[in-house]
Coordinates of C-alpha atoms and ligand atoms in Angstrom, one line a residue:
X5 CA 0.0 0.1 0.0
X6 CA 1.3 3.5 -0.9
X7 CA 2.0 5.8 2.0
X8 CA 1.4 9.5 2.2
X9 CA 3.0 11.7 4.7
X10 CA 1.1 14.9 5.9
X11 CA 3.7 17.4 7.0
X12 CA 2.6 20.0 9.5
X13 CA 4.9 22.7 10.7
X14 CA 3.8 24.1 14.1
X15 CA 4.9 26.9 16.1
X16 CA 3.0 27.8 19.3
X17 CA -0.1 26.1 18.0
X18 CA -1.6 24.7 21.2
X19 CA -5.0 26.1 20.4
X20 CA -5.2 24.7 17.0
X21 CA -3.5 21.2 17.1
X22 CA -6.4 19.1 18.4
X23 CA -8.9 20.8 16.1
X24 CA -6.5 20.1 13.2
X25 CA -6.0 16.5 14.4
X26 CA -9.8 15.9 14.6
X27 CA -10.5 17.3 11.2
X28 CA -7.6 15.7 9.5
X29 CA -8.0 12.3 10.8
X30 CA -11.7 12.4 9.9
X31 CA -10.6 13.0 6.3
X32 CA -7.8 10.4 6.4
X33 CA -10.0 7.7 7.9
X34 CA -12.2 7.9 4.9
X35 CA -9.4 7.2 2.5
X36 CA -8.8 3.5 3.0
X37 CA -6.5 2.7 0.1
X38 CA -3.5 4.5 1.5
X39 CA -1.4 4.5 4.6
X40 CA -1.0 7.8 6.3
X41 CA 1.6 9.4 8.5
X42 CA 0.9 12.8 10.2
X43 CA 4.3 14.3 10.8
X44 CA 4.4 17.4 13.0
X45 CA 7.4 19.5 13.0
X46 CA 7.4 21.5 16.3
X47 CA 9.4 24.5 15.4
X48 CA 10.7 25.4 18.9
X49 CA 7.3 26.2 20.3
X50 CA 7.2 27.8 23.8
X51 CA 3.6 26.8 24.7
X52 CA 2.1 23.2 25.2
X53 CA 2.6 22.1 21.5
X54 CA 5.3 19.5 22.5
X55 CA 3.0 17.9 25.1
X56 CA 0.0 17.9 22.9
X57 CA 1.9 16.1 20.1
X58 CA 3.3 13.5 22.6
X59 CA -0.3 12.9 23.6
X60 CA -1.5 12.6 20.1
X61 CA 1.1 10.0 19.2
X62 CA 0.2 7.9 22.3
X63 CA -3.4 7.9 21.0
X64 CA -2.7 7.4 17.3
X65 CA 0.4 5.7 15.9
X66 CA 0.0 7.5 12.5
X67 CA 1.2 10.6 14.3
X68 CA 5.0 11.4 14.6
X69 CA 6.7 14.5 15.5
X70 CA 10.1 16.2 15.3
X71 CA 10.9 18.7 18.0
X72 CA 13.4 21.4 16.9
X73 CA 16.0 22.6 19.4
X74 CA 14.7 26.1 18.9
X75 CA 12.6 28.1 16.4
X76 CA 14.1 27.8 12.9
X77 CA 11.2 29.1 10.9
X78 CA 8.5 27.6 8.8
X79 CA 10.8 27.0 5.7
X80 CA 13.2 25.0 7.7
X81 CA 10.5 23.1 9.4
X82 CA 9.2 22.0 5.9
X83 CA 12.7 20.9 5.0
X84 CA 12.9 18.8 8.1
X85 CA 9.5 17.4 7.3
X86 CA 10.7 16.3 3.9
X87 CA 13.8 14.7 5.5
X88 CA 11.8 12.7 8.0
X89 CA 8.8 11.8 5.7
X90 CA 8.5 8.1 5.0
X91 CA 5.8 8.4 2.4
X92 CA 5.7 8.0 -1.4
X93 CA 4.2 11.5 -1.4
X94 CA 4.0 14.3 1.0
X95 CA 1.2 17.0 1.7
X96 CA 2.2 20.2 3.4
X97 CA -0.6 21.7 5.4
X98 CA -0.6 24.6 8.0
X99 CA -1.6 23.8 11.6
X100 CA -4.2 26.6 11.8
X101 CA -6.7 25.0 9.5
X102 CA -6.4 27.8 6.9
X103 CA -5.7 24.9 4.4
X104 CA -8.9 22.6 4.4
X105 CA -7.9 19.0 4.9
X106 CA -11.0 18.1 3.0
X107 CA -9.1 18.9 -0.3
X108 CA -6.5 16.1 0.3
X109 CA -8.6 13.5 -1.5
X110 CA -8.6 15.7 -4.5
X111 CA -4.9 16.3 -4.4
X112 CA -4.3 12.5 -4.2
X113 CA -6.7 12.0 -7.2
X114 CA -4.5 14.1 -9.4
X115 CA -1.4 12.5 -8.1
X116 CA -2.8 9.1 -9.2
X117 CA -3.3 10.6 -12.6
X118 CA 0.4 11.2 -12.8
X119 CA 1.0 14.7 -11.6
X120 CA 4.0 15.3 -9.3
X121 CA 3.1 18.6 -7.8
X122 CA -0.6 19.2 -7.1
X123 CA -0.9 22.6 -5.6
X124 CA -3.8 24.3 -4.1
X125 CA -4.6 27.7 -5.4
X126 CA -6.6 30.2 -3.3
X127 CA -9.8 31.3 -4.9
X128 CA -10.5 33.7 -2.0
X129 CA -8.6 34.8 1.2
X130 CA -11.0 35.3 3.9
X131 CA -9.9 37.1 7.1
X132 CA -6.9 38.7 5.5
X133 CA -6.4 42.4 5.5
X134 CA -6.5 44.4 2.2
X135 CA -2.8 45.3 2.7
X136 CA -1.7 41.7 3.1
X137 CA -3.7 40.8 -0.1
X138 CA -2.2 43.8 -2.0
X139 CA 1.4 43.2 -1.0
X140 CA 1.2 39.6 -1.7
X141 CA -0.1 40.3 -5.2
X142 CA 2.5 42.8 -5.9
X143 CA 5.2 40.4 -4.7
X144 CA 4.2 37.8 -7.1
X145 CA 4.2 40.3 -9.9
X146 CA 7.7 41.5 -9.1
X147 CA 9.1 38.0 -8.7
X148 CA 7.5 36.9 -11.9
X149 CA 8.9 39.8 -13.9
X150 CA 12.5 39.0 -12.7
X151 CA 12.5 35.3 -13.8
X152 CA 11.7 33.0 -16.7
X153 CA 10.6 30.3 -14.4
X154 CA 6.8 30.3 -14.0
X155 CA 5.7 31.2 -10.5
X156 CA 2.3 30.0 -9.3
X157 CA 0.1 32.9 -8.3
X158 CA -2.0 32.9 -5.1
X159 CA -0.4 29.6 -4.0
X160 CA 1.0 28.8 -0.6
X161 CA 2.7 25.8 0.7
X162 CA -0.4 23.7 0.7
X163 CA 0.3 21.0 -1.9
X164 CA 1.0 17.4 -2.6
X165 CA 4.5 16.5 -3.8
X166 CA 5.5 13.2 -5.3
X167 CA 8.6 11.5 -3.8
X168 CA 10.7 12.7 -6.8
X169 CA 10.0 16.3 -6.0
X170 CA 10.8 15.6 -2.4
X171 CA 14.1 14.1 -3.3
X172 CA 14.9 16.9 -5.5
X173 CA 14.1 19.4 -2.8
X174 CA 16.1 17.3 -0.2
X175 CA 19.2 18.1 -2.4
X176 CA 18.6 21.9 -2.3
X177 CA 19.9 22.6 1.1
X178 CA 20.6 26.4 1.0
X179 CA 19.9 28.1 4.2
X180 CA 17.9 31.2 3.1
X181 CA 15.0 29.2 1.7
X182 CA 12.0 30.3 -0.3
X183 CA 9.9 27.2 -0.9
X184 CA 7.6 29.0 -3.2
X185 CA 10.3 29.6 -5.8
X186 CA 11.9 26.2 -5.1
X187 CA 8.7 24.4 -6.0
X188 CA 8.6 26.2 -9.3
X189 CA 12.3 25.8 -9.9
X190 CA 12.4 22.0 -9.7
X191 CA 9.8 21.7 -12.4
X192 CA 7.9 18.4 -12.9
X193 CA 4.2 18.0 -13.8
X194 CA 2.1 20.5 -12.0
X195 CA -1.6 20.7 -11.5
X196 CA -3.6 23.4 -9.9
X197 CA -6.6 22.8 -7.6
X198 CA -8.8 25.7 -6.5
X199 CA -9.9 26.2 -2.9
X200 CA -11.2 28.9 -0.6
X201 CA -8.7 29.8 2.2
X202 CA -10.4 30.1 5.6
X203 CA -9.4 32.3 8.4
X204 CA -7.2 30.9 11.1
X205 CA -9.4 28.7 13.6
X206 CA -7.6 29.9 16.7
X207 CA -4.4 31.6 17.9
X208 CA -2.6 34.4 16.1
X209 CA -0.5 34.5 13.0
X210 CA 3.1 33.8 13.4
X211 CA 4.0 36.2 10.7
X212 CA 4.7 39.8 11.0
X213 CA 5.6 42.3 8.3
X214 CA 9.4 42.1 9.0
X215 CA 9.3 38.3 8.5
X216 CA 7.2 38.8 5.2
X217 CA 9.7 41.4 3.9
X218 CA 12.6 39.2 4.8
X219 CA 10.9 36.3 3.0
X220 CA 10.3 38.5 0.0
X221 CA 13.9 39.7 -0.3
X222 CA 15.3 36.1 0.2
X223 CA 12.8 34.9 -2.5
X224 CA 14.0 37.5 -5.0
X225 CA 17.8 37.2 -4.2
X226 CA 17.8 33.4 -3.9
X227 CA 15.9 33.0 -7.1
X228 CA 17.6 35.4 -9.5
X229 CA 20.6 37.6 -9.8
X230 CA 18.7 40.3 -11.7
X231 CA 18.9 42.7 -8.8
X232 CA 22.6 42.8 -9.5
X233 CA 21.7 44.0 -13.0
X234 CA 20.0 47.0 -11.5
X235 CA 23.4 48.4 -10.7
X236 CA 24.5 47.9 -14.3
X237 CA 21.4 49.6 -15.7
X238 CA 21.7 52.4 -13.1
X239 CA 25.3 53.0 -13.9
X240 CA 24.6 53.7 -17.6
X241 CA 22.6 56.9 -17.2
X242 CA 24.9 57.9 -14.4
X243 CA 28.0 57.8 -16.5
X244 CA 26.1 59.4 -19.5
X245 CA 25.0 62.3 -17.2
X246 CA 28.6 62.7 -15.9
X247 CA 30.0 62.8 -19.5
X248 CA 27.4 65.2 -20.8
X249 CA 27.8 67.5 -17.8
X250 CA 31.7 67.6 -18.2
X251 CA 31.4 68.4 -21.9
X252 CA 28.9 71.2 -21.1
X253 CA 31.0 72.7 -18.4
X254 CA 34.2 72.7 -20.4
X255 CA 32.5 74.2 -23.6
X256 CA 30.9 76.9 -21.5
X257 CA 34.2 77.8 -19.9
X258 CA 36.0 78.1 -23.2
X259 CA 33.1 80.0 -25.0
X260 CA 32.6 82.6 -22.0
X261 CA 36.2 82.5 -21.1
X262 CA 35.4 82.3 -17.3
X263 CA 36.7 80.0 -14.6
X264 CA 34.4 77.2 -13.3
X265 CA 31.7 78.8 -11.0
X266 CA 29.3 76.1 -10.3
X267 CA 30.8 74.7 -7.1
X268 CA 27.3 74.4 -5.6
X269 CA 26.1 72.3 -8.5
X270 CA 29.1 70.1 -8.2
X271 CA 28.4 69.5 -4.6
X272 CA 24.9 68.5 -5.5
X273 CA 26.2 66.2 -8.1
X274 CA 28.8 64.7 -5.8
X275 CA 25.9 64.0 -3.3
X276 CA 24.0 62.3 -6.0
X277 CA 26.9 60.0 -7.0
X278 CA 27.7 59.1 -3.5
X279 CA 24.0 58.1 -3.1
X280 CA 24.3 55.9 -6.2
X281 CA 27.5 54.3 -5.0
X282 CA 25.9 53.6 -1.7
X283 CA 22.9 51.9 -3.4
X284 CA 25.1 49.7 -5.5
X285 CA 27.3 48.7 -2.4
X286 CA 24.0 47.8 -0.7
X287 CA 23.1 45.5 -3.6
X288 CA 26.5 43.9 -3.6
X289 CA 26.3 43.5 0.2
X290 CA 23.1 41.6 -0.2
X291 CA 24.7 39.1 -2.3
X292 CA 27.9 39.0 -0.3
X293 CA 25.8 38.2 2.8
X294 CA 24.3 35.3 1.0
X295 CA 27.6 33.9 -0.1
X296 CA 28.8 34.4 3.5
X297 CA 25.8 32.3 4.8
X298 CA 26.1 29.6 2.3
X299 CA 29.8 29.1 2.6
X300 CA 29.3 28.4 6.3
X301 CA 27.7 25.2 5.1
X302 CA 25.9 24.7 8.4
X303 CA 23.3 22.0 9.0
X304 CA 19.9 23.6 8.3
X305 CA 18.5 22.6 11.7
X306 CA 19.0 20.4 14.7
X307 CA 16.4 18.0 16.0
X308 CA 15.9 17.6 19.7
X309 CA 13.9 14.4 19.5
X310 CA 12.1 12.2 16.9
X311 CA 9.0 10.6 18.4
X312 CA 10.3 11.2 21.9
X313 CA 13.8 9.6 21.2
X314 CA 16.6 12.1 21.7
X315 CA 18.7 12.8 18.6
X316 CA 22.4 12.4 19.2
X317 CA 23.4 14.5 16.1
X318 CA 26.0 11.9 14.9
Ligands
UDP25 N1 5.1 28.3 11.5 C1 6.3 27.6 11.9 N2 7.4 28.3 12.2 C2 7.4 29.7 12.4 C3 6.1 30.4 12.0 C4 5.0 29.7 11.6 O1 6.4 26.4 11.9 O2 8.3 30.4 12.8 C5 3.9 27.5 11.1 C6 2.6 27.8 11.9 O3 2.6 27.0 13.1 C7 1.6 27.5 10.8 C8 2.3 27.8 9.5 O4 3.7 27.8 9.8 O5 1.3 26.0 10.8 C9 1.7 29.1 9.0 O6 1.9 30.1 10.0 P1 0.8 31.3 10.2 O7 -0.6 30.7 10.1 O8 1.2 32.0 11.4 O9 1.1 32.1 8.9 P2 0.0 32.8 7.9 O10 -1.0 31.8 7.6 O11 -0.6 33.9 8.6 O12 0.8 33.2 6.7
MG26 MG1 -2.1 30.8 8.9

């Protein structure tokens, strides 16, 4: 019998876990021709998440969990989920029931038809602010305009991946991760399924705008080097202006036979060029930082215990 691993990253989700377990197991119980594993990644929660997961496993042996040694972030939790998954396919789902488990049978149906990456696309986003919707739309637009790889719009991490995709992603162990673009980057046969995204059932979002902006910047810089090209494009008009201005000043001096007077203008121009240089250095710094982080080649995460057994890290 084929096995499917449901991967659930959870960070301070004590209020939602039981609700999720109830709804998820109800769905899974109805699908009899597959074996299931519910793999929770406890991303260093400070609440009762750990204890609840232990209880769930005692009750139901389909449940397994990985406790991180601290909070590493959702992207890393998803990576750990793929490392520990034992299934022939995995399904990523949020712990807060914003992704309806009832959609899983449909995801499986398309997997059986031969698709490797069945992703759930949001038809609507209930309970999200206008600003969040707008920023996310703009982000997709920018990301797409920077790359030739097709990015799925209005798609989160809720999706089913065949083991082939999982193995591909297991090989991509960079530390500044943006799964969204990685899912696109690996390719394979993709299929879209529409759904309505519900508001969170309980608890509060673990995201804030800083995290979102960080994710957006990581997404763009890890995916494409086109921001580096901005500096090239910017430098062309800069040097043109410089050249034209010098010609203008020299000709003016010769024709009117006066010494250069425009020291104020020169100060302004200096400021402008300093500004440009700082901007360019900033862009280079962005990439330098990435190289620095990748060359450290650290493990992406450490696991405290797997199903209650302490990991020795050897
Ligand atoms: N999450 C995580 N680590 C974090 C932040 C979030 O594992 O550092 C999990 C969280 O428990 C939830 C999922 O990622 O299952 C999505 O988080 P959230 O609902 O807070 O994000 P939103 O839906 O608002 O984008
Ligand atoms: Mg959520």
